[in-house]
Amino acid sequence: MAHAPSSNPAPLTEEAFFADRMAFWSGFCNFATVCTVLLALLMAAMAFFLV
């Protein structure tokens, strides 16, 4: 028989917190980089086609 999930989360260690924070910032930086590159390509395409 499986146990129901506890309402109390497992205690986080400092290392787990740091790893989670690093994963978040890595994802955010990748997202920001992709958005910046796509915007730069869009601007270059607009400059090429509209001029």
CSV table of N, CA and C in Angstrom, one decimal:
chain,number,residue,atom,x,y,z
A,1,MET,N,0.8,-1.2,0.0
A,1,MET,CA,0.0,0.0,0.0
A,1,MET,C,0.9,1.2,0.0
A,2,ALA,N,0.6,2.2,-0.9
A,2,ALA,CA,1.4,3.4,-1.0
A,2,ALA,C,0.9,4.4,0.1
A,3,HIS,N,1.9,5.1,0.6
A,3,HIS,CA,1.6,6.1,1.6
A,3,HIS,C,1.2,7.4,0.9
A,4,ALA,N,0.3,8.1,1.5
A,4,ALA,CA,-0.2,9.4,1.0
A,4,ALA,C,1.0,10.4,1.1
A,5,PRO,N,1.1,11.3,0.2
A,5,PRO,CA,2.2,12.3,0.3
A,5,PRO,C,2.0,13.2,1.6
A,6,SER,N,3.1,13.5,2.2
A,6,SER,CA,3.0,14.3,3.4
A,6,SER,C,2.8,15.7,3.1
A,7,SER,N,2.1,16.4,4.0
A,7,SER,CA,1.9,17.8,3.8
A,7,SER,C,3.1,18.7,4.1
A,8,ASN,N,4.0,18.0,4.9
A,8,ASN,CA,5.2,18.7,5.3
A,8,ASN,C,6.3,18.4,4.3
A,9,PRO,N,6.9,19.3,3.6
A,9,PRO,CA,7.9,19.0,2.6
A,9,PRO,C,9.2,18.6,3.3
A,10,ALA,N,10.0,17.8,2.6
A,10,ALA,CA,11.3,17.4,3.2
A,10,ALA,C,12.2,18.6,3.4
A,11,PRO,N,12.9,18.6,4.5
A,11,PRO,CA,13.8,19.8,4.7
A,11,PRO,C,14.9,19.9,3.6
A,12,LEU,N,15.1,21.1,3.2
A,12,LEU,CA,16.0,21.4,2.1
A,12,LEU,C,17.4,21.7,2.7
A,13,THR,N,18.4,21.1,2.1
A,13,THR,CA,19.8,21.4,2.6
A,13,THR,C,20.2,22.6,1.8
A,14,GLU,N,21.3,23.2,2.3
A,14,GLU,CA,21.8,24.4,1.7
A,14,GLU,C,22.3,24.1,0.3
A,15,GLU,N,22.9,22.9,0.1
A,15,GLU,CA,23.3,22.4,-1.2
A,15,GLU,C,22.2,22.3,-2.2
A,16,ALA,N,21.1,21.7,-1.7
A,16,ALA,CA,19.9,21.5,-2.6
A,16,ALA,C,19.3,22.9,-3.0
A,17,PHE,N,19.3,23.8,-2.0
A,17,PHE,CA,18.8,25.1,-2.3
A,17,PHE,C,19.6,25.8,-3.4
A,18,PHE,N,21.0,25.7,-3.2
A,18,PHE,CA,21.9,26.4,-4.1
A,18,PHE,C,21.8,25.7,-5.5
A,19,ALA,N,21.6,24.4,-5.6
A,19,ALA,CA,21.5,23.7,-6.9
A,19,ALA,C,20.2,24.1,-7.6
A,20,ASP,N,19.1,24.3,-6.8
A,20,ASP,CA,17.8,24.7,-7.4
A,20,ASP,C,17.9,26.1,-7.9
A,21,ARG,N,18.6,27.0,-7.1
A,21,ARG,CA,18.8,28.4,-7.5
A,21,ARG,C,19.6,28.5,-8.8
A,22,MET,N,20.7,27.7,-8.9
A,22,MET,CA,21.6,27.7,-10.1
A,22,MET,C,20.8,27.2,-11.3
A,23,ALA,N,20.0,26.1,-11.1
A,23,ALA,CA,19.2,25.6,-12.2
A,23,ALA,C,18.2,26.7,-12.7
A,24,PHE,N,17.6,27.4,-11.8
A,24,PHE,CA,16.7,28.5,-12.2
A,24,PHE,C,17.4,29.5,-13.0
A,25,TRP,N,18.6,30.0,-12.5
A,25,TRP,CA,19.3,31.1,-13.2
A,25,TRP,C,19.8,30.6,-14.5
A,26,SER,N,20.2,29.3,-14.6
A,26,SER,CA,20.7,28.8,-15.9
A,26,SER,C,19.6,28.8,-16.9
A,27,GLY,N,18.4,28.4,-16.5
A,27,GLY,CA,17.2,28.4,-17.4
A,27,GLY,C,16.9,29.8,-17.8
A,28,PHE,N,16.9,30.7,-16.8
A,28,PHE,CA,16.5,32.1,-17.1
A,28,PHE,C,17.5,32.7,-18.1
A,29,CYS,N,18.8,32.5,-17.9
A,29,CYS,CA,19.8,33.0,-18.8
A,29,CYS,C,19.7,32.4,-20.2
A,30,ASN,N,19.4,31.1,-20.3
A,30,ASN,CA,19.2,30.5,-21.6
A,30,ASN,C,18.0,31.2,-22.3
A,31,PHE,N,16.9,31.4,-21.5
A,31,PHE,CA,15.7,32.0,-22.1
A,31,PHE,C,16.0,33.4,-22.6
A,32,ALA,N,16.7,34.2,-21.8
A,32,ALA,CA,17.1,35.6,-22.1
A,32,ALA,C,18.0,35.6,-23.4
A,33,THR,N,18.9,34.7,-23.5
A,33,THR,CA,19.8,34.6,-24.6
A,33,THR,C,19.1,34.3,-25.9
A,34,VAL,N,18.2,33.3,-25.8
A,34,VAL,CA,17.4,32.9,-27.0
A,34,VAL,C,16.5,34.1,-27.4
A,35,CYS,N,15.9,34.7,-26.5
A,35,CYS,CA,15.0,35.9,-26.8
A,35,CYS,C,15.8,37.0,-27.5
A,36,THR,N,17.0,37.3,-27.0
A,36,THR,CA,17.8,38.3,-27.5
A,36,THR,C,18.3,38.0,-28.9
A,37,VAL,N,18.7,36.8,-29.2
A,37,VAL,CA,19.1,36.3,-30.5
A,37,VAL,C,17.9,36.4,-31.5
A,38,LEU,N,16.7,35.9,-31.1
A,38,LEU,CA,15.6,36.0,-31.9
A,38,LEU,C,15.2,37.4,-32.2
A,39,LEU,N,15.2,38.3,-31.3
A,39,LEU,CA,14.9,39.7,-31.5
A,39,LEU,C,16.0,40.4,-32.5
A,40,ALA,N,17.2,40.0,-32.3
A,40,ALA,CA,18.2,40.6,-33.2
A,40,ALA,C,18.0,40.1,-34.6
A,41,LEU,N,17.7,38.8,-34.8
A,41,LEU,CA,17.4,38.3,-36.1
A,41,LEU,C,16.1,38.9,-36.7
A,42,LEU,N,15.1,39.2,-35.9
A,42,LEU,CA,13.9,39.9,-36.3
A,42,LEU,C,14.2,41.3,-36.8
A,43,MET,N,15.0,42.0,-36.0
A,43,MET,CA,15.4,43.4,-36.4
A,43,MET,C,16.2,43.4,-37.7
A,44,ALA,N,17.1,42.4,-37.8
A,44,ALA,CA,18.0,42.3,-39.1
A,44,ALA,C,17.1,42.0,-40.2
A,45,ALA,N,16.1,41.1,-40.1
A,45,ALA,CA,15.2,40.8,-41.2
A,45,ALA,C,14.3,42.0,-41.5
A,46,MET,N,13.9,42.8,-40.5
A,46,MET,CA,13.1,44.0,-40.8
A,46,MET,C,13.9,45.0,-41.6
A,47,ALA,N,15.2,45.2,-41.1
A,47,ALA,CA,16.1,46.1,-41.8
A,47,ALA,C,16.3,45.7,-43.3
A,48,PHE,N,16.5,44.4,-43.5
A,48,PHE,CA,16.7,43.9,-44.8
A,48,PHE,C,15.5,44.1,-45.8
A,49,PHE,N,14.3,43.7,-45.3
A,49,PHE,CA,13.1,43.7,-46.1
A,49,PHE,C,12.5,45.1,-46.2
A,50,LEU,N,12.6,45.9,-45.2
A,50,LEU,CA,11.9,47.2,-45.2
A,50,LEU,C,12.7,48.3,-45.8
A,51,VAL,N,14.0,48.1,-46.1
A,51,VAL,CA,14.8,49.2,-46.6
A,51,VAL,C,15.1,49.0,-48.1
